CSV table of C-alpha atoms in Angstrom, one decimal:
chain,number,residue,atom,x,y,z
B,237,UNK,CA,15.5,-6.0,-5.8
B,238,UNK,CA,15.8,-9.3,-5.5
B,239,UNK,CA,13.7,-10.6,-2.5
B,240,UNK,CA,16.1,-13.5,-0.7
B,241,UNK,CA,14.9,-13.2,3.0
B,242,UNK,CA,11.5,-12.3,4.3
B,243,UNK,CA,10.4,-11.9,7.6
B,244,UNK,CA,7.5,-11.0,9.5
B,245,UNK,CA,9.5,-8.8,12.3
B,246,UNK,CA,6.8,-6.7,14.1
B,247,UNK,CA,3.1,-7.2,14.2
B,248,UNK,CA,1.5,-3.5,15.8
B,249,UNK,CA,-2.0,-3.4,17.6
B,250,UNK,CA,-3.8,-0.7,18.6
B,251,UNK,CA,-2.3,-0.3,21.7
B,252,UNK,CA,1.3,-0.8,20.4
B,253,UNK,CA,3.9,1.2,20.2
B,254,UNK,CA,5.5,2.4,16.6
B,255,UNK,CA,8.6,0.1,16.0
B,256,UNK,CA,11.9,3.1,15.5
B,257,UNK,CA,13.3,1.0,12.7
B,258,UNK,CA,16.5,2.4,11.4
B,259,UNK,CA,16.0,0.9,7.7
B,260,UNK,CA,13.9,2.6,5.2
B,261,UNK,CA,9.6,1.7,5.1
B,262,UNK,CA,7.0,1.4,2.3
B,263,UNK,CA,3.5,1.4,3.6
B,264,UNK,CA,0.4,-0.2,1.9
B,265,UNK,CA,-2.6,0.6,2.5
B,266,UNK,CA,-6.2,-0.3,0.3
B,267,UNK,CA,-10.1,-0.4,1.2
B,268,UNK,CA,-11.1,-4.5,2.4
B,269,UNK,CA,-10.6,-7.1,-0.4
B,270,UNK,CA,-8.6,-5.1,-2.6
B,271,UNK,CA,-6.1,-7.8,-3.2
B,272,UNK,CA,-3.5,-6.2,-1.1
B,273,UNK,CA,-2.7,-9.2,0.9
B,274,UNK,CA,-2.4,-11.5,-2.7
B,275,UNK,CA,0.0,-8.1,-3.6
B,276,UNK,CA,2.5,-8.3,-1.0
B,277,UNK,CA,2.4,-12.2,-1.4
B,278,UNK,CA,3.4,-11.0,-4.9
B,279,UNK,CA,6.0,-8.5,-4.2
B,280,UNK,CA,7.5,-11.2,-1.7
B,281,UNK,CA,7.8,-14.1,-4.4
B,282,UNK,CA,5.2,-16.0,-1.1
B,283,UNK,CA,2.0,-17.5,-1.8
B,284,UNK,CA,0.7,-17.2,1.9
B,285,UNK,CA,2.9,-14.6,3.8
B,286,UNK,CA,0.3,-12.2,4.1
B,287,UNK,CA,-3.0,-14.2,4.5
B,288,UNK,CA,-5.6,-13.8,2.3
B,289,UNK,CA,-9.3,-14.2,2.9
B,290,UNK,CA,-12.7,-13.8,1.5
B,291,UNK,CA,-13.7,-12.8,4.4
B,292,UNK,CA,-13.0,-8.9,4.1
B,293,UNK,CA,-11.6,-6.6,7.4
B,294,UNK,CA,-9.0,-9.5,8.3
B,295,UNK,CA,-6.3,-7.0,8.8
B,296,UNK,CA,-6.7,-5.7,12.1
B,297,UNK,CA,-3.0,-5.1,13.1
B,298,UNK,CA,0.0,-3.0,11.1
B,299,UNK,CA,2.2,-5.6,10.1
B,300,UNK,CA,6.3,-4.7,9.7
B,301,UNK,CA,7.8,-7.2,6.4
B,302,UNK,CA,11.6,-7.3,6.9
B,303,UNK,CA,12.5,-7.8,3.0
B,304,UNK,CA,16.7,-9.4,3.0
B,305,UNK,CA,17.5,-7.0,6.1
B,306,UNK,CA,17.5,-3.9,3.8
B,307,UNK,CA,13.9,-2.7,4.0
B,308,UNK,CA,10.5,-2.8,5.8
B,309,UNK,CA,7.5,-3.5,3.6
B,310,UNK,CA,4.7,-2.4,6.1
B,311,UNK,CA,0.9,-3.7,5.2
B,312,UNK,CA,-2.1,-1.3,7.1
B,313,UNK,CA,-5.1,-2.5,7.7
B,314,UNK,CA,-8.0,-2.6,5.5
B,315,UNK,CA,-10.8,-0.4,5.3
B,316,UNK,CA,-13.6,0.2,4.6
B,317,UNK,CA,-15.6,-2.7,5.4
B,318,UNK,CA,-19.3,-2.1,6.3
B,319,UNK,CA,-19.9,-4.6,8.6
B,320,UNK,CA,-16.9,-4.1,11.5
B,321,UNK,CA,-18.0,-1.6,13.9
B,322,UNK,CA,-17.6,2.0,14.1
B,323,UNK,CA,-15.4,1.9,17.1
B,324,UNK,CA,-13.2,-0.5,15.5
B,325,UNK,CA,-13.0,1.6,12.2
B,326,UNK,CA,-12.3,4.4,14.5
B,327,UNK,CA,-9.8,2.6,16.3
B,328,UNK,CA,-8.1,1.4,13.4
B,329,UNK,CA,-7.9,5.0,11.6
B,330,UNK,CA,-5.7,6.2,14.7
B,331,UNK,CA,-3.6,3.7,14.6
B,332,UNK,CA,-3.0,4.3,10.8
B,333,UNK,CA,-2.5,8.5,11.7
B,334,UNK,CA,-0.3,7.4,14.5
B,335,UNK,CA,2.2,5.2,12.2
B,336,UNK,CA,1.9,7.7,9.2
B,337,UNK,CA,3.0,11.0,11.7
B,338,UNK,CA,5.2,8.9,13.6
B,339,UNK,CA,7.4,6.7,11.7
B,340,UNK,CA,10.7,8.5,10.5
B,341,UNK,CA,12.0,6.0,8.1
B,342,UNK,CA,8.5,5.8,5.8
B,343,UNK,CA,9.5,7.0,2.5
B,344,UNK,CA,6.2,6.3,0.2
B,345,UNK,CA,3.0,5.3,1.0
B,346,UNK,CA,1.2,3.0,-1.8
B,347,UNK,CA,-2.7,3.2,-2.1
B,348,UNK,CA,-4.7,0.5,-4.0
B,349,UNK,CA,-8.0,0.8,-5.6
B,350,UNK,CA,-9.9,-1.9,-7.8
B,351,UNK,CA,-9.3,-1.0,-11.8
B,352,UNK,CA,-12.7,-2.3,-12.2
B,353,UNK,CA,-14.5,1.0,-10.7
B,354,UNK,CA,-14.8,4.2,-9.4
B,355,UNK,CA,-12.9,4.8,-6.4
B,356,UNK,CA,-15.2,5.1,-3.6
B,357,UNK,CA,-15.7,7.4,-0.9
B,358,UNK,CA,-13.2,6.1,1.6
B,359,UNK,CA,-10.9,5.6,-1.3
B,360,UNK,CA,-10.9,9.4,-1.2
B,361,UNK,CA,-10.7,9.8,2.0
B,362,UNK,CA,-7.6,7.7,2.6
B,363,UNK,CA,-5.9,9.7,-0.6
B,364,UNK,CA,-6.9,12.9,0.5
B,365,UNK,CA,-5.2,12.1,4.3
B,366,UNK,CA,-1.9,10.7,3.5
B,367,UNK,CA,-1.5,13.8,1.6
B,368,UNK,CA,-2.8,15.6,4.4
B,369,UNK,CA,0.3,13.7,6.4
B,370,UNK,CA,2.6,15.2,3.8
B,371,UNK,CA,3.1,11.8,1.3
B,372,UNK,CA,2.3,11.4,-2.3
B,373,UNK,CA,0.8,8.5,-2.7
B,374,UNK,CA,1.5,6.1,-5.3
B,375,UNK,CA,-1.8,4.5,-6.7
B,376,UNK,CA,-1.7,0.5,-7.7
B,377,UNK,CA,-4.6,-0.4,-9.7
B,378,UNK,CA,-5.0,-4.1,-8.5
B,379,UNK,CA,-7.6,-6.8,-10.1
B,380,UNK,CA,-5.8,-5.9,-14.0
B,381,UNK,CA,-7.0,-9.1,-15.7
B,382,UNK,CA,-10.6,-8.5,-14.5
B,383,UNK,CA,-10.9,-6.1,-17.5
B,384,UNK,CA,-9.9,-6.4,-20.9
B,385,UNK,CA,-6.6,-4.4,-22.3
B,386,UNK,CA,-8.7,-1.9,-24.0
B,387,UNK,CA,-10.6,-0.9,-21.1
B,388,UNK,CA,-6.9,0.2,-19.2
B,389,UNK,CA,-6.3,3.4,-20.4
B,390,UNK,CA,-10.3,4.8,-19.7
B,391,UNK,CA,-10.6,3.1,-16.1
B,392,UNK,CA,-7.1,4.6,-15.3
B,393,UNK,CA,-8.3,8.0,-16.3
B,394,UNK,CA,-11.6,7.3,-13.8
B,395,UNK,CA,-9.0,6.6,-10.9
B,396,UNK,CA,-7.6,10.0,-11.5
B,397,UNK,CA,-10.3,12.3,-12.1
B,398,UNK,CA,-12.4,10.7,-9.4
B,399,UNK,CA,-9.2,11.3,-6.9
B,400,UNK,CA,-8.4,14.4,-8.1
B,401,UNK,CA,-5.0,13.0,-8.1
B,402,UNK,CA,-2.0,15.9,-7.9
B,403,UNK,CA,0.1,16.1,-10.8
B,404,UNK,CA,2.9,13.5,-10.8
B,405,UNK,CA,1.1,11.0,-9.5
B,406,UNK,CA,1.5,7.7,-11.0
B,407,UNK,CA,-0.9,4.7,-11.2
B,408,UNK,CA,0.7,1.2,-11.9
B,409,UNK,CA,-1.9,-1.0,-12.8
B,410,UNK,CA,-1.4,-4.4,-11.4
B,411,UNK,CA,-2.8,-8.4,-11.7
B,412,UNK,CA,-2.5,-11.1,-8.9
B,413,UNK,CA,-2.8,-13.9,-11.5
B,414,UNK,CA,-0.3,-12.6,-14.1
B,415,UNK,CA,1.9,-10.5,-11.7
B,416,UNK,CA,1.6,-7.8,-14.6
B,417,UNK,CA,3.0,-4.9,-13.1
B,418,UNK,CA,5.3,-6.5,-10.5
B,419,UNK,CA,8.5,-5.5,-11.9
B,420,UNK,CA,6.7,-1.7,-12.1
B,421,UNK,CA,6.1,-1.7,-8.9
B,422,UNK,CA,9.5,-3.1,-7.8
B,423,UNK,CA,10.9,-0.5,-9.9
B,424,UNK,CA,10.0,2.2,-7.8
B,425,UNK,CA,10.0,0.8,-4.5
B,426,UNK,CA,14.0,0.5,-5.6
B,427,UNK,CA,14.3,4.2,-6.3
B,428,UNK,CA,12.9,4.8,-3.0
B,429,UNK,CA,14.9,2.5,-0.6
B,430,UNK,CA,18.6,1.9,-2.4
B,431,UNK,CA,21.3,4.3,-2.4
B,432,UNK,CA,19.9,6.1,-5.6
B,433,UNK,CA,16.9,7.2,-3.1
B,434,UNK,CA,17.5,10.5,-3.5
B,435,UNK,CA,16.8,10.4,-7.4
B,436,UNK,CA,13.9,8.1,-6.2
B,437,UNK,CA,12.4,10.9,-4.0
B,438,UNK,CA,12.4,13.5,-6.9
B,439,UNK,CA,10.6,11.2,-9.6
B,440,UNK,CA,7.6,10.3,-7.3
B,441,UNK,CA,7.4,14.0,-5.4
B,442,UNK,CA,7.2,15.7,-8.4
């Protein structure tokens, strides 16, 4: 897809309501400083849409992405981070549930861990409950040119053996810097949201 119009449409609270779009979402989710903010950027041919920080935890809300009136990019907040509160953790976990059981146009939902290590426990965790919700994630290994090319194929294999990931699932390894991956990534996200969705569905539910 070629990304011509972006817009920031709806921006959900934890008191707010789920939007009922009637055009098809991809959810992001990923643990605090991830690099899914500097993804979506990315994605979105932007260099600030989504705002990055080094402060980690900075997004509290669900934010809807209307990408050239055709689809919804949605980015979750992070998680993860030690030092926000438990109530806000908690608070921030229900909203997620509530948007996963509750939207009816979310066709994938893509998780990110960082290439350069083991998954971590809440990495698990989010894997193990958008499953739970019924979706099969599809895994982006951000932070790509933090390791060298020979170290891919073995850090990869970590992701999925510490996940336990279910057969079918695919990791797309992916760089902020180099944008290695990008067209991947796009590649998918096409299958799910054009008219060939169907074929889409099959590939990535397998």
């Amino acid at each position: 897809m070629v990304v011509k119009t972006v817009n920031l449409e709806t921006v959900c609270g934890v008191s707010s309501v789920v939007p009922k779009n009637h055009k098809p979402e991809i959810a992001f989710a990923g643990k605090s400083n991830v690099g899914k903010s500097s993804l979506i950027n990315g994605l979105m041919n932007r260099k600030s849409l989504a705002r990055t920080s080094a402060q980690p935890g900075k997004t509290q809300t669900i934010n809807f992405y209307n990408i050239n009136d055709l689809m919804y990019l949605v980015d979750l907040p992070g998680y993860g981070y030690a030092k926000v509160p438990q109530k806000e953790k908690e608070k921030w976990g229900k909203m997620i549930e509530n948007y996963l059981q509750k939207s009816k146009q979310l066709k994938a939902v893509f998780l990110l861990v960082d290439i350069r290590h083991a998954p971590s426990g809440n990495d698990k965790q989010m894997y193990d409950w958008i499953v739970y919700q019924g979706f099969h994630p599809i895994l982006v290994a951000t932070k790509l040119d933090k390791i060298k090319r020979s170290q891919v194929s073995k850090q990869v294999k970590l992701i999925k053996d510490t996940l336990q990931v279910e057969p079918g699932i695919q990791i797309l390894p992916f760089s902020a810097q180099t944008m290695q991956g990008r067209e991947e990534i796009w590649a998918v996200m096409d299958q799910l949201v054009l008219p060939e969705e169907e074929t889409g569905q099959e590939l990535y539910e397998a």
